[in-house]
PDB file of N, CA and C in Angstrom:
ATOM      1  N   MET A   1     115.024  88.764  39.632  1.00  0.00           N
ATOM      2  CA  MET A   1     115.058  87.035  40.413  1.00  0.00           C
ATOM      3  C   MET A   1     116.352  86.633  40.539  1.00  0.00           C
ATOM      4  N   LYS A   2     117.383  86.723  39.652  1.00  0.00           N
ATOM      5  CA  LYS A   2     118.470  86.099  40.018  1.00  0.00           C
ATOM      6  C   LYS A   2     119.033  86.750  41.201  1.00  0.00           C
ATOM      7  N   CYS A   3     119.016  87.954  41.574  1.00  0.00           N
ATOM      8  CA  CYS A   3     119.486  88.897  42.645  1.00  0.00           C
ATOM      9  C   CYS A   3     118.639  88.141  44.162  1.00  0.00           C
ATOM     10  N   VAL A   4     117.457  87.979  43.839  1.00  0.00           N
ATOM     11  CA  VAL A   4     116.868  87.119  45.070  1.00  0.00           C
ATOM     12  C   VAL A   4     117.478  86.036  45.790  1.00  0.00           C
ATOM     13  N   VAL A   5     117.736  85.061  44.320  1.00  0.00           N
ATOM     14  CA  VAL A   5     117.993  83.882  44.768  1.00  0.00           C
ATOM     15  C   VAL A   5     119.395  83.700  44.999  1.00  0.00           C
ATOM     16  N   VAL A   6     120.212  84.766  44.782  1.00  0.00           N
ATOM     17  CA  VAL A   6     121.836  84.820  45.008  1.00  0.00           C
ATOM     18  C   VAL A   6     121.808  85.269  46.778  1.00  0.00           C
ATOM     19  N   PHE A   7     120.466  86.200  47.033  1.00  0.00           N
ATOM     20  CA  PHE A   7     120.648  86.508  48.017  1.00  0.00           C
ATOM     21  C   PHE A   7     120.155  85.736  49.248  1.00  0.00           C
ATOM     22  N   CYS A   8     119.085  84.582  48.509  1.00  0.00           N
ATOM     23  CA  CYS A   8     118.534  83.783  49.804  1.00  0.00           C
ATOM     24  C   CYS A   8     119.889  82.784  49.971  1.00  0.00           C
ATOM     25  N   ILE A   9     120.188  82.343  48.942  1.00  0.00           N
ATOM     26  CA  ILE A   9     121.355  81.122  48.861  1.00  0.00           C
ATOM     27  C   ILE A   9     122.651  81.790  50.556  1.00  0.00           C
ATOM     28  N   ALA A  10     123.091  82.853  49.823  1.00  0.00           N
ATOM     29  CA  ALA A  10     124.202  83.508  50.668  1.00  0.00           C
ATOM     30  C   ALA A  10     123.767  83.643  52.167  1.00  0.00           C
ATOM     31  N   TYR A  11     122.521  84.112  52.164  1.00  0.00           N
ATOM     32  CA  TYR A  11     122.270  84.617  53.586  1.00  0.00           C
ATOM     33  C   TYR A  11     121.912  83.367  54.302  1.00  0.00           C
ATOM     34  N   VAL A  12     121.594  82.345  53.668  1.00  0.00           N
ATOM     35  CA  VAL A  12     120.978  80.819  54.519  1.00  0.00           C
ATOM     36  C   VAL A  12     122.648  80.248  54.821  1.00  0.00           C
ATOM     37  N   VAL A  13     123.602  80.230  53.945  1.00  0.00           N
ATOM     38  CA  VAL A  13     124.724  80.071  54.457  1.00  0.00           C
ATOM     39  C   VAL A  13     125.509  80.687  55.552  1.00  0.00           C
ATOM     40  N   HIS A  14     125.265  82.157  55.235  1.00  0.00           N
ATOM     41  CA  HIS A  14     125.760  82.906  56.838  1.00  0.00           C
ATOM     42  C   HIS A  14     125.057  82.738  58.004  1.00  0.00           C
ATOM     43  N   ILE A  15     123.732  82.455  58.118  1.00  0.00           N
ATOM     44  CA  ILE A  15     123.015  81.838  59.048  1.00  0.00           C
ATOM     45  C   ILE A  15     123.333  80.669  59.366  1.00  0.00           C
ATOM     46  N   ILE A  16     123.387  79.626  58.550  1.00  0.00           N
ATOM     47  CA  ILE A  16     123.737  78.124  59.065  1.00  0.00           C
ATOM     48  C   ILE A  16     125.162  78.379  59.758  1.00  0.00           C
ATOM     49  N   GLU A  17     126.535  78.923  58.963  1.00  0.00           N
ATOM     50  CA  GLU A  17     127.841  78.926  59.667  1.00  0.00           C
ATOM     51  C   GLU A  17     127.580  79.810  61.087  1.00  0.00           C
ATOM     52  N   TYR A  18     127.124  80.998  61.145  1.00  0.00           N
ATOM     53  CA  TYR A  18     127.012  81.511  62.421  1.00  0.00           C
ATOM     54  C   TYR A  18     126.658  80.891  63.643  1.00  0.00           C
ATOM     55  N   GLY A  19     125.134  80.192  63.220  1.00  0.00           N
ATOM     56  CA  GLY A  19     124.374  79.295  64.152  1.00  0.00           C
ATOM     57  C   GLY A  19     125.491  78.078  64.720  1.00  0.00           C
ATOM     58  N   LEU A  20     125.890  77.737  63.333  1.00  0.00           N
ATOM     59  CA  LEU A  20     126.682  76.254  64.036  1.00  0.00           C
ATOM     60  C   LEU A  20     127.961  76.816  64.703  1.00  0.00           C
ATOM     61  N   ARG A  21     128.544  77.743  64.658  1.00  0.00           N
ATOM     62  CA  ARG A  21     129.608  78.121  65.379  1.00  0.00           C
ATOM     63  C   ARG A  21     128.906  78.249  66.551  1.00  0.00           C
ATOM     64  N   ILE A  22     127.987  79.088  67.098  1.00  0.00           N
ATOM     65  CA  ILE A  22     127.628  79.373  68.320  1.00  0.00           C
ATOM     66  C   ILE A  22     127.120  78.082  69.075  1.00  0.00           C
ATOM     67  N   CYS A  23     126.471  77.037  68.558  1.00  0.00           N
ATOM     68  CA  CYS A  23     126.082  75.959  68.865  1.00  0.00           C
ATOM     69  C   CYS A  23     127.256  74.799  69.289  1.00  0.00           C
ATOM     70  N   GLU A  24     128.192  75.180  68.455  1.00  0.00           N
ATOM     71  CA  GLU A  24     129.377  74.174  68.805  1.00  0.00           C
ATOM     72  C   GLU A  24     130.112  75.097  69.792  1.00  0.00           C
ATOM     73  N   GLU A  25     130.111  76.348  70.645  1.00  0.00           N
ATOM     74  CA  GLU A  25     130.740  76.817  71.600  1.00  0.00           C
ATOM     75  C   GLU A  25     129.921  76.513  72.654  1.00  0.00           C
ATOM     76  N   ASP A  26     128.439  76.202  72.586  1.00  0.00           N
ATOM     77  CA  ASP A  26     127.616  76.205  73.889  1.00  0.00           C
ATOM     78  C   ASP A  26     127.302  74.608  73.713  1.00  0.00           C
ATOM     79  N   SER A  27     127.495  73.818  73.230  1.00  0.00           N
ATOM     80  CA  SER A  27     127.158  72.434  73.055  1.00  0.00           C
ATOM     81  C   SER A  27     125.791  72.072  72.803  1.00  0.00           C
ATOM     82  N   LEU A  28     125.241  72.874  72.057  1.00  0.00           N
ATOM     83  CA  LEU A  28     123.852  72.688  71.952  1.00  0.00           C
ATOM     84  C   LEU A  28     123.397  72.154  70.505  1.00  0.00           C
ATOM     85  N   SER A  29     122.411  71.880  70.309  1.00  0.00           N
ATOM     86  CA  SER A  29     121.876  71.362  69.001  1.00  0.00           C
ATOM     87  C   SER A  29     121.255  72.323  68.013  1.00  0.00           C
ATOM     88  N   PRO A  30     122.067  72.171  66.591  1.00  0.00           N
ATOM     89  CA  PRO A  30     121.476  73.634  65.995  1.00  0.00           C
ATOM     90  C   PRO A  30     120.152  73.051  64.973  1.00  0.00           C
ATOM     91  N   ASN A  31     119.649  72.246  65.425  1.00  0.00           N
ATOM     92  CA  ASN A  31     118.365  71.804  64.510  1.00  0.00           C
ATOM     93  C   ASN A  31     117.459  73.174  64.262  1.00  0.00           C
ATOM     94  N   THR A  32     117.249  73.688  65.173  1.00  0.00           N
ATOM     95  CA  THR A  32     116.209  74.619  65.056  1.00  0.00           C
ATOM     96  C   THR A  32     116.850  76.055  64.303  1.00  0.00           C
ATOM     97  N   ILE A  33     117.820  76.310  64.072  1.00  0.00           N
ATOM     98  CA  ILE A  33     118.865  77.443  63.497  1.00  0.00           C
ATOM     99  C   ILE A  33     118.739  77.034  62.219  1.00  0.00           C
ATOM    100  N   VAL A  34     119.252  75.768  61.352  1.00  0.00           N
ATOM    101  CA  VAL A  34     119.082  75.519  60.518  1.00  0.00           C
ATOM    102  C   VAL A  34     117.564  75.196  59.891  1.00  0.00           C
ATOM    103  N   THR A  35     116.717  74.329  61.088  1.00  0.00           N
ATOM    104  CA  THR A  35     115.241  74.228  60.080  1.00  0.00           C
ATOM    105  C   THR A  35     114.791  75.788  59.755  1.00  0.00           C
ATOM    106  N   ALA A  36     114.693  76.775  60.460  1.00  0.00           N
ATOM    107  CA  ALA A  36     114.264  77.931  60.607  1.00  0.00           C
ATOM    108  C   ALA A  36     114.822  78.791  59.036  1.00  0.00           C
ATOM    109  N   ALA A  37     116.218  78.920  59.098  1.00  0.00           N
ATOM    110  CA  ALA A  37     116.740  79.347  57.853  1.00  0.00           C
ATOM    111  C   ALA A  37     116.462  78.731  56.313  1.00  0.00           C
ATOM    112  N   ILE A  38     116.439  77.455  56.692  1.00  0.00           N
ATOM    113  CA  ILE A  38     116.203  76.892  55.435  1.00  0.00           C
ATOM    114  C   ILE A  38     114.613  76.852  55.107  1.00  0.00           C
ATOM    115  N   ALA A  39     113.837  76.815  56.123  1.00  0.00           N
ATOM    116  CA  ALA A  39     112.309  76.957  55.855  1.00  0.00           C
ATOM    117  C   ALA A  39     112.188  78.308  55.113  1.00  0.00           C
ATOM    118  N   PHE A  40     112.409  79.714  56.183  1.00  0.00           N
ATOM    119  CA  PHE A  40     112.115  80.662  55.620  1.00  0.00           C
ATOM    120  C   PHE A  40     112.797  81.277  54.153  1.00  0.00           C
ATOM    121  N   PHE A  41     113.863  80.822  53.674  1.00  0.00           N
ATOM    122  CA  PHE A  41     114.793  81.296  52.740  1.00  0.00           C
ATOM    123  C   PHE A  41     114.300  80.483  51.486  1.00  0.00           C
ATOM    124  N   GLY A  42     113.926  79.037  51.788  1.00  0.00           N
ATOM    125  CA  GLY A  42     113.655  78.084  51.152  1.00  0.00           C
ATOM    126  C   GLY A  42     112.363  78.138  50.119  1.00  0.00           C
ATOM    127  N   SER A  43     111.744  78.898  51.038  1.00  0.00           N
ATOM    128  CA  SER A  43     109.979  79.304  50.814  1.00  0.00           C
ATOM    129  C   SER A  43     110.085  80.282  49.906  1.00  0.00           C
ATOM    130  N   GLU A  44     111.189  81.471  50.174  1.00  0.00           N
ATOM    131  CA  GLU A  44     111.097  82.460  49.144  1.00  0.00           C
ATOM    132  C   GLU A  44     111.687  81.883  47.626  1.00  0.00           C
ATOM    133  N   LEU A  45     112.655  81.058  47.475  1.00  0.00           N
ATOM    134  CA  LEU A  45     113.026  80.369  46.466  1.00  0.00           C
ATOM    135  C   LEU A  45     112.072  79.473  45.822  1.00  0.00           C
ATOM    136  N   ILE A  46     110.952  78.990  46.701  1.00  0.00           N
ATOM    137  CA  ILE A  46     110.199  78.291  45.657  1.00  0.00           C
ATOM    138  C   ILE A  46     108.985  79.224  45.193  1.00  0.00           C
ATOM    139  N   ILE A  47     108.614  80.441  46.192  1.00  0.00           N
ATOM    140  CA  ILE A  47     107.934  81.349  45.395  1.00  0.00           C
ATOM    141  C   ILE A  47     108.278  82.106  43.967  1.00  0.00           C
ATOM    142  N   CYS A  48     109.545  82.379  44.202  1.00  0.00           N
ATOM    143  CA  CYS A  48     110.355  82.867  43.016  1.00  0.00           C
ATOM    144  C   CYS A  48     109.977  81.668  41.513  1.00  0.00           C
ATOM    145  N   MET A  49     110.184  80.529  41.741  1.00  0.00           N
ATOM    146  CA  MET A  49     110.490  79.578  40.918  1.00  0.00           C
ATOM    147  C   MET A  49     108.459  79.060  40.746  1.00  0.00           C
ATOM    148  N   VAL A  50     107.818  79.029  41.295  1.00  0.00           N
ATOM    149  CA  VAL A  50     106.519  79.194  41.076  1.00  0.00           C
ATOM    150  C   VAL A  50     105.903  80.439  40.194  1.00  0.00           C
ATOM    151  N   LYS A  51     106.550  81.652  40.414  1.00  0.00           N
ATOM    152  CA  LYS A  51     106.345  82.842  39.670  1.00  0.00           C
ATOM    153  C   LYS A  51     106.488  82.464  38.330  1.00  0.00           C
ATOM    154  N   ARG A  52     107.885  82.096  38.109  1.00  0.00           N
ATOM    155  CA  ARG A  52     108.262  81.963  36.851  1.00  0.00           C
ATOM    156  C   ARG A  52     107.592  80.944  35.823  1.00  0.00           C
ATOM    157  N   ILE A  53     107.314  79.682  36.699  1.00  0.00           N
ATOM    158  CA  ILE A  53     106.474  78.729  35.920  1.00  0.00           C
ATOM    159  C   ILE A  53     105.094  79.261  35.564  1.00  0.00           C
ATOM    160  N   TRP A  54     104.842  80.350  36.242  1.00  0.00           N
ATOM    161  CA  TRP A  54     103.143  80.172  36.087  1.00  0.00           C
ATOM    162  C   TRP A  54     103.124  81.444  34.962  1.00  0.00           C
ATOM    163  N   ALA A  55     104.339  82.281  34.973  1.00  0.00           N
ATOM    164  CA  ALA A  55     104.335  83.544  34.106  1.00  0.00           C
ATOM    165  C   ALA A  55     104.405  82.680  32.611  1.00  0.00           C
ATOM    166  N   LYS A  56     105.608  81.692  32.792  1.00  0.00           N
ATOM    167  CA  LYS A  56     105.522  80.725  31.576  1.00  0.00           C
ATOM    168  C   LYS A  56     103.909  80.185  30.790  1.00  0.00           C
ATOM    169  N   GLU A  57     103.692  79.629  31.660  1.00  0.00           N
ATOM    170  CA  GLU A  57     102.118  79.223  31.315  1.00  0.00           C
ATOM    171  C   GLU A  57     101.312  80.186  30.966  1.00  0.00           C
ATOM    172  N   ASP A  58     100.901  81.355  31.394  1.00  0.00           N
ATOM    173  CA  ASP A  58     100.430  82.561  30.974  1.00  0.00           C
ATOM    174  C   ASP A  58     100.694  83.080  29.667  1.00  0.00           C
ATOM    175  N   GLY A  59     101.820  82.603  29.216  1.00  0.00           N
ATOM    176  CA  GLY A  59     102.095  83.305  28.118  1.00  0.00           C
ATOM    177  C   GLY A  59     102.853  84.350  28.278  1.00  0.00           C
ATOM    178  N   ALA A  60     103.137  84.980  29.421  1.00  0.00           N
ATOM    179  CA  ALA A  60     103.892  86.322  29.708  1.00  0.00           C
ATOM    180  C   ALA A  60     105.098  85.998  29.369  1.00  0.00           C
ATOM    181  N   LYS A  61     106.162  87.255  29.134  1.00  0.00           N
ATOM    182  CA  LYS A  61     107.270  87.377  28.592  1.00  0.00           C
ATOM    183  C   LYS A  61     107.843  86.993  29.804  1.00  0.00           C
ATOM    184  N   THR A  62     109.297  86.628  29.723  1.00  0.00           N
ATOM    185  CA  THR A  62     110.201  86.305  30.762  1.00  0.00           C
ATOM    186  C   THR A  62     111.306  87.572  30.614  1.00  0.00           C
ATOM    187  N   GLU A  63     111.872  87.430  31.408  1.00  0.00           N
ATOM    188  CA  GLU A  63     113.201  88.531  31.452  1.00  0.00           C
ATOM    189  C   GLU A  63     113.810  88.686  30.372  1.00  0.00           C
ATOM    190  N   ALA A  64     114.384  87.508  29.753  1.00  0.00           N
ATOM    191  CA  ALA A  64     115.169  87.392  28.500  1.00  0.00           C
ATOM    192  C   ALA A  64     114.350  87.864  27.397  1.00  0.00           C
ATOM    193  N   GLU A  65     113.038  87.364  27.526  1.00  0.00           N
ATOM    194  CA  GLU A  65     112.419  87.344  26.244  1.00  0.00           C
ATOM    195  C   GLU A  65     112.078  89.250  26.104  1.00  0.00           C
ATOM    196  N   THR A  66     111.973  89.830  27.055  1.00  0.00           N
ATOM    197  CA  THR A  66     112.079  91.298  27.336  1.00  0.00           C
ATOM    198  C   THR A  66     112.863  92.010  26.929  1.00  0.00           C
ATOM    199  N   GLU A  67     114.139  91.489  27.455  1.00  0.00           N
ATOM    200  CA  GLU A  67     115.149  92.139  26.930  1.00  0.00           C
ATOM    201  C   GLU A  67     115.532  91.936  25.422  1.00  0.00           C
ATOM    202  N   THR A  68     115.363  91.003  24.800  1.00  0.00           N
ATOM    203  CA  THR A  68     115.228  90.947  23.437  1.00  0.00           C
ATOM    204  C   THR A  68     114.616  91.410  22.678  1.00  0.00           C
ATOM    205  N   ALA A  69     113.182  91.713  23.111  1.00  0.00           N
ATOM    206  CA  ALA A  69     111.860  92.492  22.745  1.00  0.00           C
ATOM    207  C   ALA A  69     112.150  93.930  22.519  1.00  0.00           C
ATOM    208  N   GLU A  70     113.141  94.273  23.548  1.00  0.00           N
ATOM    209  CA  GLU A  70     113.219  95.952  23.531  1.00  0.00           C
ATOM    210  C   GLU A  70     114.331  96.281  22.479  1.00  0.00           C
ATOM    211  N   LYS A  71     115.067  95.436  22.156  1.00  0.00           N
ATOM    212  CA  LYS A  71     116.380  95.973  21.335  1.00  0.00           C
ATOM    213  C   LYS A  71     115.768  96.453  19.572  1.00  0.00           C
ATOM    214  N   PRO A  72     115.792  97.753  19.474  1.00  0.00           N
ATOM    215  CA  PRO A  72     114.928  98.382  17.947  1.00  0.00           C
ATOM    216  C   PRO A  72     115.943  97.328  17.197  1.00  0.00           C
ATOM    217  N   LYS A  73     114.966  97.028  16.095  1.00  0.00           N
ATOM    218  CA  LYS A  73     115.404  96.440  14.882  1.00  0.00           C
ATOM    219  C   LYS A  73     115.889  97.543  13.771  1.00  0.00           C
ATOM    220  N   GLU A  74     117.248  96.946  12.988  1.00  0.00           N
ATOM    221  CA  GLU A  74     117.709  97.852  11.960  1.00  0.00           C
ATOM    222  C   GLU A  74     116.803  97.791  10.977  1.00  0.00           C
ATOM    223  N   ILE A  75     116.410  98.886  10.096  1.00  0.00           N
ATOM    224  CA  ILE A  75     115.593  98.819   9.040  1.00  0.00           C
ATOM    225  C   ILE A  75     116.550  98.939   7.637  1.00  0.00           C
ATOM    226  N   LYS A  76     116.258  98.468   6.829  1.00  0.00           N
ATOM    227  CA  LYS A  76     117.272  98.097   5.095  1.00  0.00           C
ATOM    228  C   LYS A  76     116.402  99.068   4.678  1.00  0.00           C
ATOM    229  N   ARG A  77     117.229 100.238   3.894  1.00  0.00           N
ATOM    230  CA  ARG A  77     116.776 100.772   2.884  1.00  0.00           C
ATOM    231  C   ARG A  77     117.862 100.868   1.855  1.00  0.00           C
ATOM    232  N   ASP A  78     117.271 100.494   0.485  1.00  0.00           N
ATOM    233  CA  ASP A  78     117.638 100.702  -0.648  1.00  0.00           C
ATOM    234  C   ASP A  78     117.549 101.953  -1.382  1.00  0.00           C
ATOM    235  N   CYS A  79     118.719 102.318  -1.476  1.00  0.00           N
ATOM    236  CA  CYS A  79     118.467 103.713  -2.184  1.00  0.00           C
ATOM    237  C   CYS A  79     119.151 103.793  -3.597  1.00  0.00           C
TER     238      CYS A  79
END
């Protein structure tokens, strides 16, 4: 999940930067490029958020809980 979020934000920034540079050279309005980039990757981020919320409501374990649950517990033995 964290990788998807970082990728979406980085890619949106890259697309917007590139689009603004092209629009500045051609004297065009950057509205369509910015709207399309934010809509597509913004919806991806919303889907990730909704998945995480529904997982918590259903009682499913989150990533942090599964990592802590997989660690073996030490058994104390009195000899």
